[in-house]
Short mmCIF file of C-alpha atoms in Angstrom, two decimals:
data_model
loop_
_atom_site.label_atom_id
_atom_site.label_comp_id
_atom_site.label_asym_id
_atom_site.label_seq_id
_atom_site.Cartn_x
_atom_site.Cartn_y
_atom_site.Cartn_z
CA GLU A 1 25.51 24.73 -2.62
CA GLY A 2 23.20 21.82 -2.04
CA ARG A 3 21.63 18.76 -3.67
CA ASP A 4 18.34 18.36 -5.47
CA LEU A 5 15.53 16.53 -3.73
CA LEU A 6 15.58 13.58 -6.14
CA ASP A 7 19.26 13.03 -5.37
CA TRP A 8 18.56 13.01 -1.63
CA LEU A 9 15.68 10.53 -1.94
CA ALA A 10 17.56 8.19 -4.29
CA ASP A 11 20.67 8.11 -2.07
CA SER A 12 20.79 4.86 -0.06
CA ARG A 13 22.81 6.71 2.60
CA THR A 14 19.84 8.96 3.41
CA THR A 15 18.58 7.79 6.81
CA PRO A 16 14.85 6.99 7.31
CA GLU A 17 14.59 9.96 9.67
CA LYS A 18 16.13 12.33 7.11
CA ARG A 19 13.94 10.95 4.33
CA ARG A 20 10.82 11.40 6.44
CA ALA A 21 11.80 14.96 7.38
CA LEU A 22 12.48 15.87 3.74
CA VAL A 23 9.15 14.47 2.56
CA VAL A 24 7.17 16.33 5.24
CA ALA A 25 9.05 19.60 4.69
CA PHE A 26 8.61 19.33 0.94
CA GLY A 27 4.86 18.75 1.33
CA ALA A 28 4.50 21.94 3.37
CA PHE A 29 6.73 23.87 0.93
CA ALA A 30 4.72 22.68 -2.10
CA ARG A 31 1.50 23.85 -0.42
CA ARG A 32 2.97 27.31 0.22
CA LEU A 33 4.04 27.54 -3.43
CA HIS A 34 0.62 26.55 -4.72
CA ASP A 35 -1.25 28.82 -2.31
CA ALA A 36 0.94 31.66 -3.62
CA GLY A 37 -0.18 30.83 -7.17
CA VAL A 38 3.16 29.44 -8.38
CA ASP A 39 2.41 27.07 -11.25
CA GLN A 40 5.62 25.15 -12.03
CA ASP A 41 4.66 23.05 -15.05
CA ASP A 42 7.73 20.83 -14.71
CA PHE A 43 6.89 19.99 -11.09
CA SER A 44 9.50 17.33 -10.42
CA PRO A 45 11.81 16.66 -7.44
CA ASN A 46 14.97 17.38 -9.43
CA ASN A 47 13.78 21.00 -9.80
CA PHE A 48 13.99 21.59 -6.04
CA LEU A 49 17.36 22.17 -4.43
CA VAL A 50 17.88 21.45 -0.73
CA ASP A 51 20.48 23.91 0.56
CA PRO A 52 22.85 23.15 3.49
CA ALA A 53 20.40 24.78 5.93
CA GLY A 54 17.59 22.45 4.83
CA ASN A 55 15.66 25.10 2.87
CA PHE A 56 14.07 24.37 -0.50
CA VAL A 57 15.00 26.42 -3.56
CA LEU A 58 12.84 26.27 -6.68
CA LEU A 59 14.80 25.83 -9.94
CA ASP A 60 13.90 26.02 -13.63
CA PHE A 61 11.43 28.83 -14.34
CA GLU A 62 11.22 28.15 -18.07
CA ARG A 63 7.66 26.82 -17.79
CA CYS A 64 6.56 28.62 -14.64
CA ARG A 65 3.59 30.96 -14.23
CA VAL A 66 2.41 32.96 -11.25
CA GLY A 67 -1.30 33.59 -10.75
CA SER A 68 -3.74 34.14 -7.95
CA GLU A 69 -5.42 30.74 -7.69
CA LEU A 70 -4.45 27.29 -8.99
CA GLY A 71 -7.75 25.57 -8.23
CA ASN A 72 -7.78 21.90 -9.29
CA ARG A 73 -4.59 22.48 -11.27
CA ARG A 74 -2.69 21.73 -8.03
CA TRP A 75 -3.67 18.04 -8.25
CA THR A 76 -2.14 17.76 -11.74
CA LEU A 77 1.11 19.27 -10.45
CA LEU A 78 1.24 16.79 -7.56
CA ALA A 79 0.50 13.92 -9.94
CA LYS A 80 3.64 14.79 -11.90
CA LEU A 81 5.77 13.79 -8.91
CA HIS A 82 4.70 10.16 -9.44
CA ARG A 83 6.37 10.04 -12.87
CA HIS A 84 9.70 9.63 -11.07
CA GLU A 85 11.15 6.71 -9.16
CA LEU A 86 11.20 8.58 -5.85
CA SER A 87 12.43 5.78 -3.56
CA VAL A 88 9.64 6.85 -1.21
CA SER A 89 7.43 4.40 0.67
CA ARG A 90 3.64 4.55 0.64
CA THR A 91 3.75 5.72 4.26
CA ASN A 92 5.99 8.64 3.34
CA ARG A 93 3.73 9.49 0.40
CA LEU A 94 0.88 9.73 2.89
CA ARG A 95 3.03 11.94 5.13
CA PHE A 96 3.68 14.20 2.13
CA LEU A 97 -0.05 14.48 1.43
CA GLN A 98 -0.82 15.19 5.09
CA ALA A 99 1.83 17.92 5.18
CA TYR A 100 0.45 19.37 1.94
CA LEU A 101 -3.15 19.42 3.20
CA GLY A 102 -2.17 20.80 6.60
CA GLU A 103 -5.25 21.56 8.67
CA GLU A 104 -7.44 19.90 6.03
CA ALA A 105 -5.68 16.54 6.44
CA HIS A 106 -8.65 14.60 7.86
CA PRO A 107 -9.33 11.17 6.28
CA ARG A 108 -12.14 12.34 3.98
CA ALA A 109 -10.00 15.18 2.58
CA ARG A 110 -7.06 12.81 2.07
CA ARG A 111 -9.21 10.34 0.13
CA ALA A 112 -10.70 13.11 -2.02
CA ALA A 113 -7.25 14.57 -2.74
CA TRP A 114 -5.82 11.17 -3.61
CA ARG A 115 -8.67 10.48 -6.06
CA GLU A 116 -7.93 13.77 -7.82
CA ILE A 117 -4.18 13.07 -7.93
CA ASP A 118 -4.65 9.49 -9.15
CA SER A 119 -7.02 10.59 -11.92
CA ALA A 120 -4.59 13.31 -13.04
CA PHE A 121 -1.69 10.85 -12.96
CA TRP A 122 -3.32 8.48 -15.44
CA ARG A 123 -4.25 11.38 -17.76
CA ILE A 124 -0.58 12.42 -17.76
CA ARG A 125 0.58 8.85 -18.42
CA LYS A 126 -1.74 8.49 -21.41
CA ARG A 127 -0.51 11.81 -22.79
CA ASP A 128 3.10 10.66 -22.32
CA ALA A 129 2.34 7.47 -24.25
CA ARG A 130 0.76 9.40 -27.13
CA HIS A 131 3.75 11.77 -27.28
CA ALA A 132 6.16 8.83 -27.29
CA ALA A 133 4.24 7.19 -30.14
CA ARG A 134 4.46 10.36 -32.24
CA ALA A 135 8.15 10.80 -31.41
CA ALA A 136 9.01 7.22 -32.35
CA PHE A 137 9.17 8.11 -36.07
CA ARG A 138 10.30 11.72 -35.75
CA VAL A 139 13.92 12.77 -36.18
CA GLY A 140 14.84 14.43 -32.92
CA ARG A 141 17.36 14.51 -30.11
CA ASN A 142 17.67 10.72 -29.81
CA LEU A 143 16.41 9.44 -33.17
CA THR A 144 17.95 9.62 -36.61
CA ARG A 145 17.28 8.01 -39.95
CA CYS A 146 19.79 6.25 -42.19
CA GLY A 147 18.14 5.34 -45.48
CA SER A 148 15.16 3.13 -44.66
CA ILE A 149 16.42 2.35 -41.13
CA TRP A 150 15.60 4.31 -37.97
CA VAL A 151 18.37 4.32 -35.34
CA VAL A 152 18.40 5.40 -31.71
CA ARG A 153 21.54 7.46 -31.29
CA GLY A 154 24.11 6.15 -28.85
CA ARG A 155 22.88 2.56 -29.08
CA GLU A 156 24.06 1.57 -32.55
CA GLU A 157 26.91 -0.60 -31.23
CA SER A 158 24.86 -2.25 -28.49
CA VAL A 159 24.39 -6.01 -28.35
CA VAL A 160 20.94 -6.55 -29.78
CA ARG A 161 18.48 -9.24 -30.72
CA ARG A 162 16.55 -8.96 -33.98
CA LEU A 163 12.86 -9.77 -34.37
CA GLU A 164 11.54 -10.54 -37.85
CA LEU A 165 8.04 -9.13 -37.50
CA GLY A 166 6.98 -8.03 -40.96
CA ALA A 167 6.51 -4.39 -41.99
CA SER A 168 3.47 -3.46 -39.88
CA GLY A 169 4.50 -5.61 -36.90
CA ALA A 170 7.96 -4.07 -36.76
CA ARG A 171 6.55 -0.53 -36.79
CA ARG A 172 4.02 -1.34 -34.08
CA GLY A 173 6.73 -2.97 -31.97
CA TRP A 174 8.99 0.07 -32.38
CA VAL A 175 6.27 2.48 -31.23
CA LEU A 176 5.26 0.27 -28.33
CA ALA A 177 8.85 -0.19 -27.17
CA HIS A 178 9.30 3.59 -27.09
CA GLN A 179 6.03 4.04 -25.22
CA LEU A 180 6.98 1.49 -22.58
CA GLU A 181 10.42 3.03 -22.17
CA ARG A 182 8.94 6.54 -21.84
CA LEU A 183 6.59 5.24 -19.16
CA ALA A 184 9.52 3.63 -17.28
CA LEU A 185 7.98 0.17 -17.64
CA PRO A 186 9.99 -3.03 -18.15
CA ALA A 187 10.80 -3.51 -21.82
CA LEU A 188 13.82 -4.03 -24.00
CA ARG A 189 15.08 -0.72 -25.33
CA PRO A 190 14.60 -0.17 -29.09
CA VAL A 191 17.80 0.24 -31.10
CA ARG A 192 17.07 -0.07 -34.84
CA LEU A 193 13.98 -0.37 -37.02
CA GLY A 194 14.26 -1.77 -40.55
CA PRO A 195 11.63 -2.28 -43.27
CA ASP A 196 10.37 -5.55 -41.75
CA TRP A 197 12.50 -6.13 -38.64
CA LEU A 198 13.12 -4.62 -35.22
CA GLU A 199 16.25 -4.76 -33.06
CA LEU A 200 16.06 -4.42 -29.29
CA LEU A 201 18.85 -3.99 -26.78
CA GLU A 202 19.85 -7.28 -25.18
CA PRO A 203 20.05 -6.87 -21.39
CA PRO A 204 23.03 -8.14 -19.42
CA PRO A 205 22.70 -11.52 -17.63
CA ALA A 206 20.82 -11.59 -14.38
CA PRO A 207 22.69 -11.48 -11.07
CA PRO A 208 23.11 -15.03 -9.72
CA ASP A 209 20.94 -14.34 -6.67
CA LEU A 210 17.97 -13.01 -8.68
CA ASP A 211 14.64 -14.65 -7.87
CA ALA A 212 13.25 -14.87 -11.41
CA THR A 213 9.71 -15.80 -10.37
CA ALA A 214 9.44 -12.87 -7.95
CA GLU A 215 10.84 -10.47 -10.57
CA ILE A 216 8.31 -11.61 -13.18
CA HIS A 217 5.42 -11.16 -10.76
CA ARG A 218 6.72 -7.74 -9.74
CA ALA A 219 7.03 -6.61 -13.35
CA ALA A 220 3.59 -7.95 -14.22
CA ARG A 221 2.01 -6.06 -11.31
CA ARG A 222 3.61 -2.82 -12.51
CA LEU A 223 2.05 -3.36 -15.92
CA GLU A 224 -1.47 -4.20 -14.75
CA ARG A 225 -2.93 -0.70 -14.78
CA TYR A 226 -1.29 0.28 -18.06
CA GLY A 227 -2.61 -2.43 -20.33
CA VAL A 228 -3.03 -6.11 -21.07
CA PHE A 229 -0.97 -8.97 -22.47
CA VAL A 230 -2.37 -10.26 -25.77
CA GLU A 231 0.01 -13.22 -25.67
CA GLU A 232 2.36 -14.80 -23.15
CA PRO A 233 5.43 -12.55 -22.74
CA GLU A 234 9.02 -13.71 -22.88
CA TRP A 235 11.14 -12.36 -20.04
CA ARG A 236 14.78 -11.31 -19.91
CA PHE A 237 16.58 -10.28 -16.76
CA GLY A 238 18.81 -7.27 -16.21
CA PRO A 239 20.30 -5.64 -13.13
CA HIS A 240 17.04 -3.77 -12.52
CA GLY A 241 14.63 -6.68 -12.78
CA ALA A 242 12.49 -8.41 -15.40
CA LEU A 243 12.32 -7.07 -18.95
CA MET A 244 9.95 -8.08 -21.71
CA ALA A 245 11.78 -9.58 -24.67
CA ASN A 246 8.72 -9.30 -26.93
CA PRO A 247 7.03 -5.96 -26.14
CA THR A 248 4.55 -6.44 -28.99
CA CYS A 249 2.69 -8.87 -26.72
CA PHE A 250 1.64 -5.94 -24.53
CA ARG A 251 -1.18 -3.55 -25.47
CA LEU A 252 -1.42 -0.15 -23.78
CA ARG A 253 -4.78 1.05 -22.48
CA MET A 254 -5.35 4.29 -24.34
#
């Protein structure tokens, strides 16, 4: 019995005190795992169960190795936590790092650790983008091909908007849309790719109280470290914020 850590952190009913306690306890638990040489390649919060007594239980050993020393590999594992929307404030992230470092948690050690984690995070993000680009034209779990048209399964009947981009432009837009979606960045979701056109999922209308200007600025800030706009983007608005209607205007930094 219990709930995974991601579920606890994403739950709006989790009190600030409970959230803080979970983050600190998880930081100490992660350090004990790594000091014991446990290398969990899929190091993500949904692979840690919190039982009714508040103890952590490690799940999913499919890509797990046990050795004597992780070395700098530990920073890569911690960087993988940032791939998820953790609903954790910057202050609580600092508390996690302090709990992980323990007696070494003086300011210089925190800065050095954060530089290592940040560097590993961007390496992982670039690798994710390359994988998404390769997968964009590969028949797999979510993609299928019908004649000359690629289709994302489960979205065929969605309300879409079609962009007439030409052969090369449509293919580039398809790859980029998949990359942005894989990186959890604001973009319309790709639905179908034809010989010279691209169809993207049309988001629902914005809530009436949405501050469009603030949402655009927030989305643009999220994109800053990933790449640059080569033309002025068009924005659509969904329940989760601003979405780019023309993802081909954005160029990833690779």
